[in-house]
Amino acid sequence: MEIKKTNADDIETLIDIRLEMLRVVNKLPEDAEFDKVLVDSSREYFLKGNQTTVIAIDGGKAIGCASLSYIHLMPTYDHPTGERAHLMNVYTNKDYRRQGIGKKMVELLIDEAKSKGCTEISLDATEQGRFLYTQLGFTANNNGMVLNLK
């Protein structure tokens, strides 16, 4: 099993594992089709977006993924560089869970964020993922608010 940062050569593998993750998270059938706009926008983001994505590969097949999107905000006292990151799409195929794969992927991304001068990583945790994130040092944050615009 290998965990690696993705590049343009990995795009189709990356899209496949992302769609698998979306099916599982949204409780869709394995053969559920996705809107072309979602697939094309995902492909474009992975190729051109300000992000780092890692995939876990076993036997030539992607079995996990995790992404870190970089955000540049106005610098503040607590975040003097203004560089922050948001962790997304942490997923491991059900046959590979509880083997430390998700943890290894996130650790790689934490190191990457540090190397880029990020002072904070945020995430939206599912109940299933909370244990992993707590284990890695993430804490609950009730300071923010959100306005959903869709």
PDB file of C-alpha atoms in Angstrom:
ATOM      1  CA  MET A   1       0.000   0.000   0.000  1.00  0.00           C
ATOM      2  CA  GLU A   2       1.296   3.435  -0.979  1.00  0.00           C
ATOM      3  CA  ILE A   3       0.161   6.937   0.002  1.00  0.00           C
ATOM      4  CA  LYS A   4       1.223   9.683  -2.364  1.00  0.00           C
ATOM      5  CA  LYS A   5       0.533  13.256  -3.355  1.00  0.00           C
ATOM      6  CA  THR A   6      -1.398  13.408  -6.595  1.00  0.00           C
ATOM      7  CA  ASN A   7      -0.446  15.158  -9.803  1.00  0.00           C
ATOM      8  CA  ALA A   8      -2.072  15.553 -13.229  1.00  0.00           C
ATOM      9  CA  ASP A   9      -1.195  11.940 -14.126  1.00  0.00           C
ATOM     10  CA  ASP A  10      -3.474  10.739 -11.298  1.00  0.00           C
ATOM     11  CA  ILE A  11      -6.558  12.721 -12.286  1.00  0.00           C
ATOM     12  CA  GLU A  12      -8.802   9.854 -13.430  1.00  0.00           C
ATOM     13  CA  THR A  13      -7.893   7.725 -10.405  1.00  0.00           C
ATOM     14  CA  LEU A  14      -8.568  10.731  -8.196  1.00  0.00           C
ATOM     15  CA  ILE A  15     -11.955  11.392  -9.802  1.00  0.00           C
ATOM     16  CA  ASP A  16     -12.906   7.714  -9.397  1.00  0.00           C
ATOM     17  CA  ILE A  17     -12.115   7.637  -5.657  1.00  0.00           C
ATOM     18  CA  ARG A  18     -13.825  11.011  -5.110  1.00  0.00           C
ATOM     19  CA  LEU A  19     -17.016   9.760  -6.770  1.00  0.00           C
ATOM     20  CA  GLU A  20     -16.844   6.571  -4.682  1.00  0.00           C
ATOM     21  CA  MET A  21     -16.551   8.745  -1.559  1.00  0.00           C
ATOM     22  CA  LEU A  22     -19.498  10.919  -2.636  1.00  0.00           C
ATOM     23  CA  ARG A  23     -21.655   7.833  -3.205  1.00  0.00           C
ATOM     24  CA  VAL A  24     -20.847   6.471   0.250  1.00  0.00           C
ATOM     25  CA  VAL A  25     -21.217   9.771   2.119  1.00  0.00           C
ATOM     26  CA  ASN A  26     -24.507  10.569   0.386  1.00  0.00           C
ATOM     27  CA  LYS A  27     -25.795   6.975   0.714  1.00  0.00           C
ATOM     28  CA  LEU A  28     -26.212   6.590  -3.058  1.00  0.00           C
ATOM     29  CA  PRO A  29     -26.203   3.310  -4.993  1.00  0.00           C
ATOM     30  CA  GLU A  30     -22.811   2.151  -6.295  1.00  0.00           C
ATOM     31  CA  ASP A  31     -23.909   2.841  -9.862  1.00  0.00           C
ATOM     32  CA  ALA A  32     -25.266   6.353  -9.182  1.00  0.00           C
ATOM     33  CA  GLU A  33     -24.346   8.818 -11.914  1.00  0.00           C
ATOM     34  CA  PHE A  34     -23.155  12.345 -11.144  1.00  0.00           C
ATOM     35  CA  ASP A  35     -23.932  15.576 -12.917  1.00  0.00           C
ATOM     36  CA  LYS A  36     -21.320  16.410 -15.565  1.00  0.00           C
ATOM     37  CA  VAL A  37     -20.842  19.848 -13.992  1.00  0.00           C
ATOM     38  CA  LEU A  38     -19.795  18.270 -10.663  1.00  0.00           C
ATOM     39  CA  VAL A  39     -17.375  15.860 -12.335  1.00  0.00           C
ATOM     40  CA  ASP A  40     -15.877  18.490 -14.659  1.00  0.00           C
ATOM     41  CA  SER A  41     -15.598  21.081 -11.882  1.00  0.00           C
ATOM     42  CA  SER A  42     -13.919  18.525  -9.603  1.00  0.00           C
ATOM     43  CA  ARG A  43     -11.447  17.605 -12.332  1.00  0.00           C
ATOM     44  CA  GLU A  44     -10.641  21.278 -12.975  1.00  0.00           C
ATOM     45  CA  TYR A  45     -10.207  21.989  -9.268  1.00  0.00           C
ATOM     46  CA  PHE A  46      -7.825  19.080  -8.773  1.00  0.00           C
ATOM     47  CA  LEU A  47      -5.805  20.168 -11.812  1.00  0.00           C
ATOM     48  CA  LYS A  48      -5.776  23.943 -11.181  1.00  0.00           C
ATOM     49  CA  GLY A  49      -6.959  24.571  -7.623  1.00  0.00           C
ATOM     50  CA  ASN A  50      -4.846  25.743  -4.727  1.00  0.00           C
ATOM     51  CA  GLN A  51      -4.773  22.373  -2.996  1.00  0.00           C
ATOM     52  CA  THR A  52      -2.856  19.237  -2.139  1.00  0.00           C
ATOM     53  CA  THR A  53      -4.562  15.873  -2.472  1.00  0.00           C
ATOM     54  CA  VAL A  54      -3.223  12.493  -1.441  1.00  0.00           C
ATOM     55  CA  ILE A  55      -4.439   9.057  -2.440  1.00  0.00           C
ATOM     56  CA  ALA A  56      -3.833   5.644  -0.926  1.00  0.00           C
ATOM     57  CA  ILE A  57      -3.180   2.952  -3.535  1.00  0.00           C
ATOM     58  CA  ASP A  58      -3.300  -0.806  -3.022  1.00  0.00           C
ATOM     59  CA  GLY A  59      -2.718  -3.169  -5.904  1.00  0.00           C
ATOM     60  CA  GLY A  60      -3.045  -0.337  -8.422  1.00  0.00           C
ATOM     61  CA  LYS A  61      -6.461   0.707  -7.083  1.00  0.00           C
ATOM     62  CA  ALA A  62      -7.230   3.868  -5.116  1.00  0.00           C
ATOM     63  CA  ILE A  63      -8.601   2.916  -1.702  1.00  0.00           C
ATOM     64  CA  GLY A  64      -8.495   6.310   0.005  1.00  0.00           C
ATOM     65  CA  CYS A  65      -8.126  10.034  -0.495  1.00  0.00           C
ATOM     66  CA  ALA A  66      -7.816  13.286   1.429  1.00  0.00           C
ATOM     67  CA  SER A  67      -7.544  16.905   0.283  1.00  0.00           C
ATOM     68  CA  LEU A  68      -6.274  20.125   1.752  1.00  0.00           C
ATOM     69  CA  SER A  69      -7.507  23.375   0.208  1.00  0.00           C
ATOM     70  CA  TYR A  70      -5.372  26.434   0.878  1.00  0.00           C
ATOM     71  CA  ILE A  71      -6.980  29.725   1.815  1.00  0.00           C
ATOM     72  CA  HIS A  72      -5.247  33.090   1.950  1.00  0.00           C
ATOM     73  CA  LEU A  73      -7.062  35.496   4.276  1.00  0.00           C
ATOM     74  CA  MET A  74      -6.183  38.846   5.689  1.00  0.00           C
ATOM     75  CA  PRO A  75      -3.454  38.315   8.306  1.00  0.00           C
ATOM     76  CA  THR A  76      -4.572  38.551  11.925  1.00  0.00           C
ATOM     77  CA  TYR A  77      -2.823  38.544  15.274  1.00  0.00           C
ATOM     78  CA  ASP A  78      -3.355  34.770  15.648  1.00  0.00           C
ATOM     79  CA  HIS A  79      -2.628  34.064  11.974  1.00  0.00           C
ATOM     80  CA  PRO A  80       0.115  36.504  10.946  1.00  0.00           C
ATOM     81  CA  THR A  81       0.708  34.925   7.529  1.00  0.00           C
ATOM     82  CA  GLY A  82      -2.972  34.798   6.603  1.00  0.00           C
ATOM     83  CA  GLU A  83      -2.293  31.277   5.291  1.00  0.00           C
ATOM     84  CA  ARG A  84      -4.832  28.702   6.397  1.00  0.00           C
ATOM     85  CA  ALA A  85      -6.102  25.395   5.083  1.00  0.00           C
ATOM     86  CA  HIS A  86      -9.316  23.379   5.049  1.00  0.00           C
ATOM     87  CA  LEU A  87      -9.215  19.577   5.201  1.00  0.00           C
ATOM     88  CA  MET A  88     -11.801  17.808   3.047  1.00  0.00           C
ATOM     89  CA  ASN A  89     -12.778  14.495   1.517  1.00  0.00           C
ATOM     90  CA  VAL A  90     -10.944  12.250   3.955  1.00  0.00           C
ATOM     91  CA  TYR A  91     -12.140   8.838   2.870  1.00  0.00           C
ATOM     92  CA  THR A  92     -11.008   5.228   3.109  1.00  0.00           C
ATOM     93  CA  ASN A  93     -12.782   2.366   1.371  1.00  0.00           C
ATOM     94  CA  LYS A  94     -14.756   0.255   3.873  1.00  0.00           C
ATOM     95  CA  ASP A  95     -12.522  -2.786   3.296  1.00  0.00           C
ATOM     96  CA  TYR A  96      -9.459  -0.800   4.460  1.00  0.00           C
ATOM     97  CA  ARG A  97     -10.782   1.133   7.445  1.00  0.00           C
ATOM     98  CA  ARG A  98      -9.285   0.977  10.953  1.00  0.00           C
ATOM     99  CA  GLN A  99      -5.794   0.301   9.557  1.00  0.00           C
ATOM    100  CA  GLY A 100      -4.366   3.809  10.049  1.00  0.00           C
ATOM    101  CA  ILE A 101      -4.624   4.789   6.381  1.00  0.00           C
ATOM    102  CA  GLY A 102      -6.771   7.864   7.007  1.00  0.00           C
ATOM    103  CA  LYS A 103      -4.436   8.942   9.795  1.00  0.00           C
ATOM    104  CA  LYS A 104      -1.369   8.601   7.558  1.00  0.00           C
ATOM    105  CA  MET A 105      -3.038  10.609   4.780  1.00  0.00           C
ATOM    106  CA  VAL A 106      -4.012  13.426   7.159  1.00  0.00           C
ATOM    107  CA  GLU A 107      -0.567  13.467   8.794  1.00  0.00           C
ATOM    108  CA  LEU A 108       1.007  13.909   5.360  1.00  0.00           C
ATOM    109  CA  LEU A 109      -1.339  16.836   4.685  1.00  0.00           C
ATOM    110  CA  ILE A 110      -0.646  18.412   8.094  1.00  0.00           C
ATOM    111  CA  ASP A 111       3.078  18.355   7.298  1.00  0.00           C
ATOM    112  CA  GLU A 112       2.350  19.872   3.883  1.00  0.00           C
ATOM    113  CA  ALA A 113       0.300  22.687   5.461  1.00  0.00           C
ATOM    114  CA  LYS A 114       3.110  23.446   7.901  1.00  0.00           C
ATOM    115  CA  SER A 115       5.620  23.590   5.045  1.00  0.00           C
ATOM    116  CA  LYS A 116       3.403  26.148   3.291  1.00  0.00           C
ATOM    117  CA  GLY A 117       3.259  28.402   6.357  1.00  0.00           C
ATOM    118  CA  CYS A 118      -0.350  27.650   7.271  1.00  0.00           C
ATOM    119  CA  THR A 119      -1.261  28.547  10.838  1.00  0.00           C
ATOM    120  CA  GLU A 120      -4.590  26.702  10.999  1.00  0.00           C
ATOM    121  CA  ILE A 121      -6.375  23.742   9.442  1.00  0.00           C
ATOM    122  CA  SER A 122     -10.154  23.696   9.662  1.00  0.00           C
ATOM    123  CA  LEU A 123     -12.502  20.865   8.740  1.00  0.00           C
ATOM    124  CA  ASP A 124     -16.118  19.783   8.829  1.00  0.00           C
ATOM    125  CA  ALA A 125     -16.145  16.505  10.754  1.00  0.00           C
ATOM    126  CA  THR A 126     -18.650  13.699  10.495  1.00  0.00           C
ATOM    127  CA  GLU A 127     -19.402  11.725  13.647  1.00  0.00           C
ATOM    128  CA  GLN A 128     -17.471   8.824  12.129  1.00  0.00           C
ATOM    129  CA  GLY A 129     -14.372  10.999  11.607  1.00  0.00           C
ATOM    130  CA  ARG A 130     -14.258  12.796  14.964  1.00  0.00           C
ATOM    131  CA  PHE A 131     -12.141  10.151  16.698  1.00  0.00           C
ATOM    132  CA  LEU A 132      -9.446  10.354  14.009  1.00  0.00           C
ATOM    133  CA  TYR A 133      -9.310  14.148  14.091  1.00  0.00           C
ATOM    134  CA  THR A 134      -9.210  14.284  17.897  1.00  0.00           C
ATOM    135  CA  GLN A 135      -6.387  11.732  17.849  1.00  0.00           C
ATOM    136  CA  LEU A 136      -4.442  14.072  15.547  1.00  0.00           C
ATOM    137  CA  GLY A 137      -4.931  17.105  17.807  1.00  0.00           C
ATOM    138  CA  PHE A 138      -7.940  18.807  16.220  1.00  0.00           C
ATOM    139  CA  THR A 139     -10.320  20.430  18.690  1.00  0.00           C
ATOM    140  CA  ALA A 140     -13.954  21.497  18.422  1.00  0.00           C
ATOM    141  CA  ASN A 141     -14.415  25.154  17.595  1.00  0.00           C
ATOM    142  CA  ASN A 142     -17.630  26.986  18.332  1.00  0.00           C
ATOM    143  CA  ASN A 143     -16.370  30.461  17.419  1.00  0.00           C
ATOM    144  CA  GLY A 144     -17.633  30.590  13.855  1.00  0.00           C
ATOM    145  CA  MET A 145     -20.914  30.994  12.111  1.00  0.00           C
ATOM    146  CA  VAL A 146     -21.930  30.201   8.557  1.00  0.00           C
ATOM    147  CA  LEU A 147     -24.494  31.400   6.039  1.00  0.00           C
ATOM    148  CA  ASN A 148     -25.441  28.736   3.515  1.00  0.00           C
ATOM    149  CA  LEU A 149     -25.986  30.439   0.142  1.00  0.00           C
ATOM    150  CA  LYS A 150     -27.360  27.558  -1.898  1.00  0.00           C
TER     151      LYS A 150
END
